[in-house]
PDB file of C-alpha atoms in Angstrom:
ATOM      1  CA  MET A   1       0.017 -18.774  31.605  1.00  0.00           C
ATOM      2  CA  ASN A   2       2.514 -17.609  29.150  1.00  0.00           C
ATOM      3  CA  THR A   3       3.232 -13.885  29.560  1.00  0.00           C
ATOM      4  CA  THR A   4       6.180 -13.674  26.972  1.00  0.00           C
ATOM      5  CA  LYS A   5       4.144 -14.131  23.731  1.00  0.00           C
ATOM      6  CA  ASN A   6       3.648 -10.345  23.539  1.00  0.00           C
ATOM      7  CA  THR A   7       7.016  -9.222  24.607  1.00  0.00           C
ATOM      8  CA  ILE A   8       9.797  -8.150  22.290  1.00  0.00           C
ATOM      9  CA  ASN A   9      12.521 -10.612  21.576  1.00  0.00           C
ATOM     10  CA  PRO A  10      15.832  -8.748  21.507  1.00  0.00           C
ATOM     11  CA  GLU A  11      17.101 -10.860  18.682  1.00  0.00           C
ATOM     12  CA  SER A  12      14.004 -10.004  16.645  1.00  0.00           C
ATOM     13  CA  LEU A  13      15.185  -6.275  16.603  1.00  0.00           C
ATOM     14  CA  LYS A  14      17.778  -7.397  14.215  1.00  0.00           C
ATOM     15  CA  ASN A  15      15.087  -8.097  11.697  1.00  0.00           C
ATOM     16  CA  LEU A  16      14.521  -4.473  11.517  1.00  0.00           C
ATOM     17  CA  LEU A  17      18.018  -3.659  10.456  1.00  0.00           C
ATOM     18  CA  PRO A  18      17.546  -4.552   6.773  1.00  0.00           C
ATOM     19  CA  VAL A  19      14.303  -2.639   6.440  1.00  0.00           C
ATOM     20  CA  CYS A  20      16.091   0.489   7.792  1.00  0.00           C
ATOM     21  CA  VAL A  21      18.965   0.005   5.460  1.00  0.00           C
ATOM     22  CA  ILE A  22      16.493  -0.288   2.530  1.00  0.00           C
ATOM     23  CA  GLY A  23      14.385   2.606   3.695  1.00  0.00           C
ATOM     24  CA  VAL A  24      17.667   4.811   3.801  1.00  0.00           C
ATOM     25  CA  PHE A  25      18.400   3.651   0.080  1.00  0.00           C
ATOM     26  CA  TYR A  26      14.883   4.415  -0.922  1.00  0.00           C
ATOM     27  CA  LEU A  27      14.868   7.778   0.451  1.00  0.00           C
ATOM     28  CA  ILE A  28      18.134   8.830  -1.260  1.00  0.00           C
ATOM     29  CA  ALA A  29      17.070   7.292  -4.556  1.00  0.00           C
ATOM     30  CA  PHE A  30      13.802   9.091  -4.400  1.00  0.00           C
ATOM     31  CA  TYR A  31      15.635  12.384  -3.581  1.00  0.00           C
ATOM     32  CA  MET A  32      17.827  11.989  -6.539  1.00  0.00           C
ATOM     33  CA  LEU A  33      14.762  10.976  -8.851  1.00  0.00           C
ATOM     34  CA  GLU A  34      12.785  14.136  -7.707  1.00  0.00           C
ATOM     35  CA  ASN A  35      15.712  16.359  -8.263  1.00  0.00           C
ATOM     36  CA  ARG A  36      16.479  15.280 -12.038  1.00  0.00           C
ATOM     37  CA  ASN A  37      15.727  17.976 -14.745  1.00  0.00           C
ATOM     38  CA  VAL A  38      13.793  15.723 -17.182  1.00  0.00           C
ATOM     39  CA  PRO A  39      10.565  15.989 -19.007  1.00  0.00           C
ATOM     40  CA  VAL A  40       7.515  14.558 -17.071  1.00  0.00           C
ATOM     41  CA  HIS A  41       4.887  12.501 -18.607  1.00  0.00           C
ATOM     42  CA  ILE A  42       1.382  13.730 -17.277  1.00  0.00           C
ATOM     43  CA  ILE A  43      -0.772  10.564 -16.314  1.00  0.00           C
ATOM     44  CA  GLN A  44      -4.418  11.439 -15.713  1.00  0.00           C
ATOM     45  CA  GLY A  45      -7.794  10.950 -17.149  1.00  0.00           C
ATOM     46  CA  LYS A  46     -11.152  12.566 -17.236  1.00  0.00           C
ATOM     47  CA  ILE A  47     -12.525  10.272 -14.512  1.00  0.00           C
ATOM     48  CA  ASP A  48      -9.990  11.914 -12.151  1.00  0.00           C
ATOM     49  CA  ASN A  49     -11.556  15.281 -12.817  1.00  0.00           C
ATOM     50  CA  LEU A  50     -15.039  13.823 -11.547  1.00  0.00           C
ATOM     51  CA  ILE A  51     -13.475  12.808  -8.192  1.00  0.00           C
ATOM     52  CA  PRO A  52     -14.126  15.858  -5.756  1.00  0.00           C
ATOM     53  CA  PHE A  53     -11.484  17.168  -3.537  1.00  0.00           C
ATOM     54  CA  CYS A  54     -12.059  16.295   0.187  1.00  0.00           C
ATOM     55  CA  GLU A  55      -9.475  17.760   2.580  1.00  0.00           C
ATOM     56  CA  TYR A  56     -10.640  15.336   5.391  1.00  0.00           C
ATOM     57  CA  PHE A  57      -8.946  12.443   3.922  1.00  0.00           C
ATOM     58  CA  VAL A  58      -5.749  14.028   4.926  1.00  0.00           C
ATOM     59  CA  ILE A  59      -6.202  12.169   8.345  1.00  0.00           C
ATOM     60  CA  PRO A  60      -6.181   8.610   6.951  1.00  0.00           C
ATOM     61  CA  TYR A  61      -3.478   9.695   4.458  1.00  0.00           C
ATOM     62  CA  PHE A  62      -1.147  10.537   7.237  1.00  0.00           C
ATOM     63  CA  LEU A  63      -2.098   7.461   9.272  1.00  0.00           C
ATOM     64  CA  TRP A  64      -0.473   5.575   6.506  1.00  0.00           C
ATOM     65  CA  PHE A  65       2.856   6.086   8.235  1.00  0.00           C
ATOM     66  CA  VAL A  66       1.782   4.765  11.431  1.00  0.00           C
ATOM     67  CA  TYR A  67       0.076   2.051   9.715  1.00  0.00           C
ATOM     68  CA  VAL A  68       3.028   0.861   7.565  1.00  0.00           C
ATOM     69  CA  ALA A  69       5.670   1.279  10.276  1.00  0.00           C
ATOM     70  CA  GLY A  70       3.552  -0.433  12.898  1.00  0.00           C
ATOM     71  CA  THR A  71       2.968  -3.604  10.704  1.00  0.00           C
ATOM     72  CA  ILE A  72       6.493  -3.902   9.957  1.00  0.00           C
ATOM     73  CA  ILE A  73       7.315  -3.652  13.757  1.00  0.00           C
ATOM     74  CA  TYR A  74       4.715  -6.089  14.646  1.00  0.00           C
ATOM     75  CA  PHE A  75       5.760  -8.754  12.293  1.00  0.00           C
ATOM     76  CA  ALA A  76       9.553  -8.220  12.996  1.00  0.00           C
ATOM     77  CA  CYS A  77       9.381  -8.058  16.723  1.00  0.00           C
ATOM     78  CA  PHE A  78       6.100  -9.600  18.138  1.00  0.00           C
ATOM     79  CA  ASN A  79       5.169 -12.217  15.680  1.00  0.00           C
ATOM     80  CA  HIS A  80       6.966 -15.508  15.883  1.00  0.00           C
ATOM     81  CA  ASN A  81       6.104 -16.600  12.214  1.00  0.00           C
ATOM     82  CA  LYS A  82       9.056 -15.315  10.496  1.00  0.00           C
ATOM     83  CA  GLU A  83       7.802 -16.804   6.992  1.00  0.00           C
ATOM     84  CA  GLU A  84       4.993 -13.871   7.304  1.00  0.00           C
ATOM     85  CA  TYR A  85       7.645 -11.378   7.937  1.00  0.00           C
ATOM     86  CA  LYS A  86       9.521 -12.441   4.992  1.00  0.00           C
ATOM     87  CA  GLN A  87       6.300 -12.367   2.852  1.00  0.00           C
ATOM     88  CA  LEU A  88       5.749  -8.882   3.891  1.00  0.00           C
ATOM     89  CA  CYS A  89       9.102  -7.614   3.250  1.00  0.00           C
ATOM     90  CA  PHE A  90       9.428  -9.169  -0.205  1.00  0.00           C
ATOM     91  CA  SER A  91       6.250  -7.725  -1.073  1.00  0.00           C
ATOM     92  CA  LEU A  92       7.232  -4.167   0.170  1.00  0.00           C
ATOM     93  CA  LEU A  93      10.603  -4.476  -1.570  1.00  0.00           C
ATOM     94  CA  SER A  94       9.280  -5.607  -4.788  1.00  0.00           C
ATOM     95  CA  GLY A  95       6.854  -2.636  -4.865  1.00  0.00           C
ATOM     96  CA  MET A  96       9.610  -0.233  -4.076  1.00  0.00           C
ATOM     97  CA  ILE A  97      11.962  -1.431  -6.911  1.00  0.00           C
ATOM     98  CA  VAL A  98       9.076  -1.416  -9.538  1.00  0.00           C
ATOM     99  CA  PHE A  99       8.187   2.117  -8.327  1.00  0.00           C
ATOM    100  CA  LEU A 100      11.918   3.448  -8.504  1.00  0.00           C
ATOM    101  CA  PHE A 101      12.463   1.617 -11.972  1.00  0.00           C
ATOM    102  CA  ILE A 102       9.335   3.242 -13.432  1.00  0.00           C
ATOM    103  CA  SER A 103      10.171   6.740 -12.106  1.00  0.00           C
ATOM    104  CA  TYR A 104      13.583   6.447 -13.616  1.00  0.00           C
ATOM    105  CA  VAL A 105      12.700   5.244 -17.088  1.00  0.00           C
ATOM    106  CA  TYR A 106       9.234   7.103 -17.179  1.00  0.00           C
ATOM    107  CA  PRO A 107       9.141  10.370 -15.231  1.00  0.00           C
ATOM    108  CA  ASN A 108       5.545  11.034 -14.459  1.00  0.00           C
ATOM    109  CA  GLY A 109       3.314  13.323 -12.819  1.00  0.00           C
ATOM    110  CA  GLN A 110      -0.125  14.927 -12.608  1.00  0.00           C
ATOM    111  CA  ASN A 111      -1.846  18.304 -12.520  1.00  0.00           C
ATOM    112  CA  LEU A 112      -4.823  17.393 -10.521  1.00  0.00           C
ATOM    113  CA  ARG A 113      -4.235  19.432  -7.398  1.00  0.00           C
ATOM    114  CA  PRO A 114      -6.289  22.438  -6.585  1.00  0.00           C
ATOM    115  CA  ASP A 115      -5.496  25.821  -5.345  1.00  0.00           C
ATOM    116  CA  LEU A 116      -6.227  25.927  -1.717  1.00  0.00           C
ATOM    117  CA  ALA A 117      -6.600  28.850   0.763  1.00  0.00           C
ATOM    118  CA  GLY A 118      -6.140  27.009   4.076  1.00  0.00           C
ATOM    119  CA  GLN A 119      -9.796  27.621   5.271  1.00  0.00           C
ATOM    120  CA  ASN A 120      -9.563  25.051   7.853  1.00  0.00           C
ATOM    121  CA  ILE A 121      -7.010  23.008   9.731  1.00  0.00           C
ATOM    122  CA  PHE A 122      -7.376  20.022   7.213  1.00  0.00           C
ATOM    123  CA  GLU A 123      -6.720  22.307   4.096  1.00  0.00           C
ATOM    124  CA  LYS A 124      -3.637  23.690   5.822  1.00  0.00           C
ATOM    125  CA  MET A 125      -2.417  20.138   6.344  1.00  0.00           C
ATOM    126  CA  VAL A 126      -2.928  19.414   2.703  1.00  0.00           C
ATOM    127  CA  MET A 127      -1.226  22.424   1.692  1.00  0.00           C
ATOM    128  CA  ASP A 128       1.891  21.274   3.872  1.00  0.00           C
ATOM    129  CA  LEU A 129       1.707  17.881   2.226  1.00  0.00           C
ATOM    130  CA  TYR A 130       1.650  19.710  -1.240  1.00  0.00           C
ATOM    131  CA  GLN A 131       4.698  21.465  -0.142  1.00  0.00           C
ATOM    132  CA  THR A 132       6.706  18.594   0.925  1.00  0.00           C
ATOM    133  CA  ASP A 133       5.448  16.055  -1.509  1.00  0.00           C
ATOM    134  CA  THR A 134       5.593  16.855  -5.145  1.00  0.00           C
ATOM    135  CA  ALA A 135       3.121  15.867  -7.787  1.00  0.00           C
ATOM    136  CA  THR A 136       5.846  13.926  -9.834  1.00  0.00           C
ATOM    137  CA  ASN A 137       6.897  10.256  -9.648  1.00  0.00           C
ATOM    138  CA  ILE A 138       3.591   9.219  -8.572  1.00  0.00           C
ATOM    139  CA  LEU A 139       3.064   5.831 -10.691  1.00  0.00           C
ATOM    140  CA  PRO A 140       2.228   3.445  -9.134  1.00  0.00           C
ATOM    141  CA  SER A 141       0.901   4.732  -5.753  1.00  0.00           C
ATOM    142  CA  LEU A 142       3.037   3.387  -2.857  1.00  0.00           C
ATOM    143  CA  HIS A 143       0.466   4.683  -0.598  1.00  0.00           C
ATOM    144  CA  VAL A 144      -2.059   2.232  -2.012  1.00  0.00           C
ATOM    145  CA  PHE A 145       0.344  -0.497  -2.554  1.00  0.00           C
ATOM    146  CA  TYR A 146       2.031  -0.487   0.731  1.00  0.00           C
ATOM    147  CA  SER A 147      -1.435  -0.239   2.565  1.00  0.00           C
ATOM    148  CA  VAL A 148      -2.853  -3.356   0.748  1.00  0.00           C
ATOM    149  CA  VAL A 149       0.487  -5.168   1.545  1.00  0.00           C
ATOM    150  CA  CYS A 150       0.167  -4.470   5.004  1.00  0.00           C
ATOM    151  CA  CYS A 151      -3.682  -5.289   5.014  1.00  0.00           C
ATOM    152  CA  ILE A 152      -2.987  -8.836   3.416  1.00  0.00           C
ATOM    153  CA  ALA A 153      -0.308  -9.509   5.847  1.00  0.00           C
ATOM    154  CA  LEU A 154      -2.506  -8.539   8.929  1.00  0.00           C
ATOM    155  CA  ILE A 155      -5.573 -10.392   7.949  1.00  0.00           C
ATOM    156  CA  ARG A 156      -3.741 -13.337   7.313  1.00  0.00           C
ATOM    157  CA  ASN A 157      -2.184 -13.530  10.680  1.00  0.00           C
ATOM    158  CA  ASP A 158      -3.701 -15.981  13.123  1.00  0.00           C
ATOM    159  CA  ARG A 159      -3.535 -13.459  16.109  1.00  0.00           C
ATOM    160  CA  ILE A 160      -5.294 -10.770  14.112  1.00  0.00           C
ATOM    161  CA  LYS A 161      -7.711 -12.949  12.587  1.00  0.00           C
ATOM    162  CA  GLY A 162      -8.982 -13.787  15.988  1.00  0.00           C
ATOM    163  CA  SER A 163      -9.952 -10.312  16.664  1.00  0.00           C
ATOM    164  CA  ARG A 164     -13.029  -9.027  14.719  1.00  0.00           C
ATOM    165  CA  PHE A 165     -12.168  -5.520  15.876  1.00  0.00           C
ATOM    166  CA  MET A 166      -8.798  -5.636  14.190  1.00  0.00           C
ATOM    167  CA  ILE A 167      -9.981  -7.206  10.877  1.00  0.00           C
ATOM    168  CA  VAL A 168     -12.627  -4.350  10.541  1.00  0.00           C
ATOM    169  CA  SER A 169     -10.227  -1.749  11.500  1.00  0.00           C
ATOM    170  CA  THR A 170      -7.680  -3.086   9.086  1.00  0.00           C
ATOM    171  CA  TYR A 171     -10.186  -2.936   6.072  1.00  0.00           C
ATOM    172  CA  LEU A 172     -11.638   0.309   6.932  1.00  0.00           C
ATOM    173  CA  LEU A 173      -8.181   2.002   7.187  1.00  0.00           C
ATOM    174  CA  THR A 174      -6.919   0.409   4.095  1.00  0.00           C
ATOM    175  CA  ILE A 175      -9.903   1.381   2.142  1.00  0.00           C
ATOM    176  CA  SER A 176      -9.854   4.986   3.630  1.00  0.00           C
ATOM    177  CA  ILE A 177      -5.977   5.242   2.685  1.00  0.00           C
ATOM    178  CA  VAL A 178      -6.735   4.142  -0.974  1.00  0.00           C
ATOM    179  CA  LEU A 179      -9.460   6.603  -1.336  1.00  0.00           C
ATOM    180  CA  ALA A 180      -7.541   9.601   0.201  1.00  0.00           C
ATOM    181  CA  THR A 181      -4.911   9.299  -2.536  1.00  0.00           C
ATOM    182  CA  MET A 182      -7.621  10.225  -4.925  1.00  0.00           C
ATOM    183  CA  PHE A 183      -9.744  12.699  -2.849  1.00  0.00           C
ATOM    184  CA  LEU A 184      -6.687  14.457  -1.861  1.00  0.00           C
ATOM    185  CA  LYS A 185      -5.580  14.642  -5.612  1.00  0.00           C
ATOM    186  CA  GLN A 186      -2.208  12.924  -4.610  1.00  0.00           C
ATOM    187  CA  HIS A 187      -2.688  10.241  -7.275  1.00  0.00           C
ATOM    188  CA  SER A 188      -4.818   9.491 -10.206  1.00  0.00           C
ATOM    189  CA  ILE A 189      -6.888   6.254 -10.884  1.00  0.00           C
ATOM    190  CA  ILE A 190      -4.125   5.126 -13.091  1.00  0.00           C
ATOM    191  CA  ASP A 191      -1.631   4.994 -10.102  1.00  0.00           C
ATOM    192  CA  VAL A 192      -4.193   3.327  -7.912  1.00  0.00           C
ATOM    193  CA  VAL A 193      -5.079   0.622 -10.514  1.00  0.00           C
ATOM    194  CA  MET A 194      -1.444  -0.189 -11.215  1.00  0.00           C
ATOM    195  CA  ALA A 195      -0.699  -0.346  -7.401  1.00  0.00           C
ATOM    196  CA  LEU A 196      -3.610  -2.804  -7.065  1.00  0.00           C
ATOM    197  CA  THR A 197      -2.500  -4.810  -9.991  1.00  0.00           C
ATOM    198  CA  MET A 198       0.951  -5.275  -8.472  1.00  0.00           C
ATOM    199  CA  ASN A 199      -0.582  -6.173  -5.128  1.00  0.00           C
ATOM    200  CA  GLY A 200      -2.214  -9.066  -6.953  1.00  0.00           C
ATOM    201  CA  VAL A 201       1.066 -10.069  -8.604  1.00  0.00           C
ATOM    202  CA  CYS A 202       2.948 -10.007  -5.293  1.00  0.00           C
ATOM    203  CA  TYR A 203       0.309 -11.951  -3.598  1.00  0.00           C
ATOM    204  CA  TYR A 204       0.567 -14.697  -6.121  1.00  0.00           C
ATOM    205  CA  LEU A 205       4.287 -14.743  -6.112  1.00  0.00           C
ATOM    206  CA  PHE A 206       4.879 -14.791  -2.181  1.00  0.00           C
ATOM    207  CA  TYR A 207       1.985 -16.515  -0.720  1.00  0.00           C
ATOM    208  CA  GLU A 208       2.050 -20.257  -0.979  1.00  0.00           C
ATOM    209  CA  ASP A 209      -1.727 -20.757  -1.032  1.00  0.00           C
ATOM    210  CA  ALA A 210      -2.393 -17.962  -3.631  1.00  0.00           C
ATOM    211  CA  VAL A 211      -4.061 -19.294  -6.826  1.00  0.00           C
ATOM    212  CA  SER A 212      -3.696 -18.180 -10.275  1.00  0.00           C
ATOM    213  CA  PRO A 213      -6.635 -16.185 -11.827  1.00  0.00           C
ATOM    214  CA  ARG A 214      -7.258 -19.040 -14.125  1.00  0.00           C
ATOM    215  CA  GLU A 215      -7.520 -21.516 -11.048  1.00  0.00           C
ATOM    216  CA  TRP A 216      -9.728 -18.889  -9.018  1.00  0.00           C
ATOM    217  CA  LEU A 217     -12.076 -18.571 -12.106  1.00  0.00           C
ATOM    218  CA  TYR A 218     -12.377 -22.353 -12.534  1.00  0.00           C
ATOM    219  CA  THR A 219     -13.091 -22.962  -8.868  1.00  0.00           C
ATOM    220  CA  HIS A 220     -15.580 -19.977  -8.659  1.00  0.00           C
ATOM    221  CA  ILE A 221     -17.612 -21.200 -11.754  1.00  0.00           C
ATOM    222  CA  HIS A 222     -17.410 -24.950 -10.676  1.00  0.00           C
ATOM    223  CA  THR A 223     -18.669 -24.110  -7.123  1.00  0.00           C
ATOM    224  CA  LYS A 224     -21.553 -21.862  -8.659  1.00  0.00           C
ATOM    225  CA  HIS A 225     -22.682 -24.576 -11.161  1.00  0.00           C
ATOM    226  CA  LYS A 226     -22.405 -27.377  -8.437  1.00  0.00           C
ATOM    227  CA  ARG A 227     -24.750 -25.426  -6.294  1.00  0.00           C
ATOM    228  CA  LYS A 228     -27.222 -25.097  -9.155  1.00  0.00           C
ATOM    229  CA  GLY A 229     -26.728 -29.046  -9.761  1.00  0.00           C
ATOM    230  CA  ILE A 230     -24.892 -28.544 -12.967  1.00  0.00           C
ATOM    231  CA  SER A 231     -21.905 -30.712 -13.628  1.00  0.00           C
ATOM    232  CA  LEU A 232     -19.000 -29.683 -15.687  1.00  0.00           C
TER     233      LEU A 232
END
């Protein structure tokens, strides 16, 4: 019986170094962007006002940090398929670069946050979140983008695919985080849609078996008509 497949390879710890360096660079760059004295473009729509505030979504919102960190550590230290780790890192890095570029050339923000009184522990957690995370530089939502990137990486992994529990849990957590960004009034629908669009682009760029929208549409229509006995 092989007992080493779930152990950490000391050499694999080196894979975390570039991620840590990039993470420090991001924090410095984001801090500089947040402290600029520039006009902010408000990006929100009428649909955002129809979405009710729900403080309970603060739980999956904070779980995002564990989710992303855990996914990176798993692929860096426990997964032996290094191509999957590269795909994950390139996707995460691409999203970060696009986010920083947009924040620099098009400073943005929103005015969706409600006034809270801290009536329960969840509202107090949201109030703390609002104090530490401003409502500026929100396009696209990295919470959404990184969650979907991690979801794609995990559900494609052979070991994860073998566990129905892990697949369902990954989907549920990802969906909960995406919804949390809107129900906590951290992001507008525009932020979410742009993040999901970037997810589609990165999937097409970094995963070899990804097909173009045109190829997918043709295959889908061809299969549907074939089932009905219609030849194209």
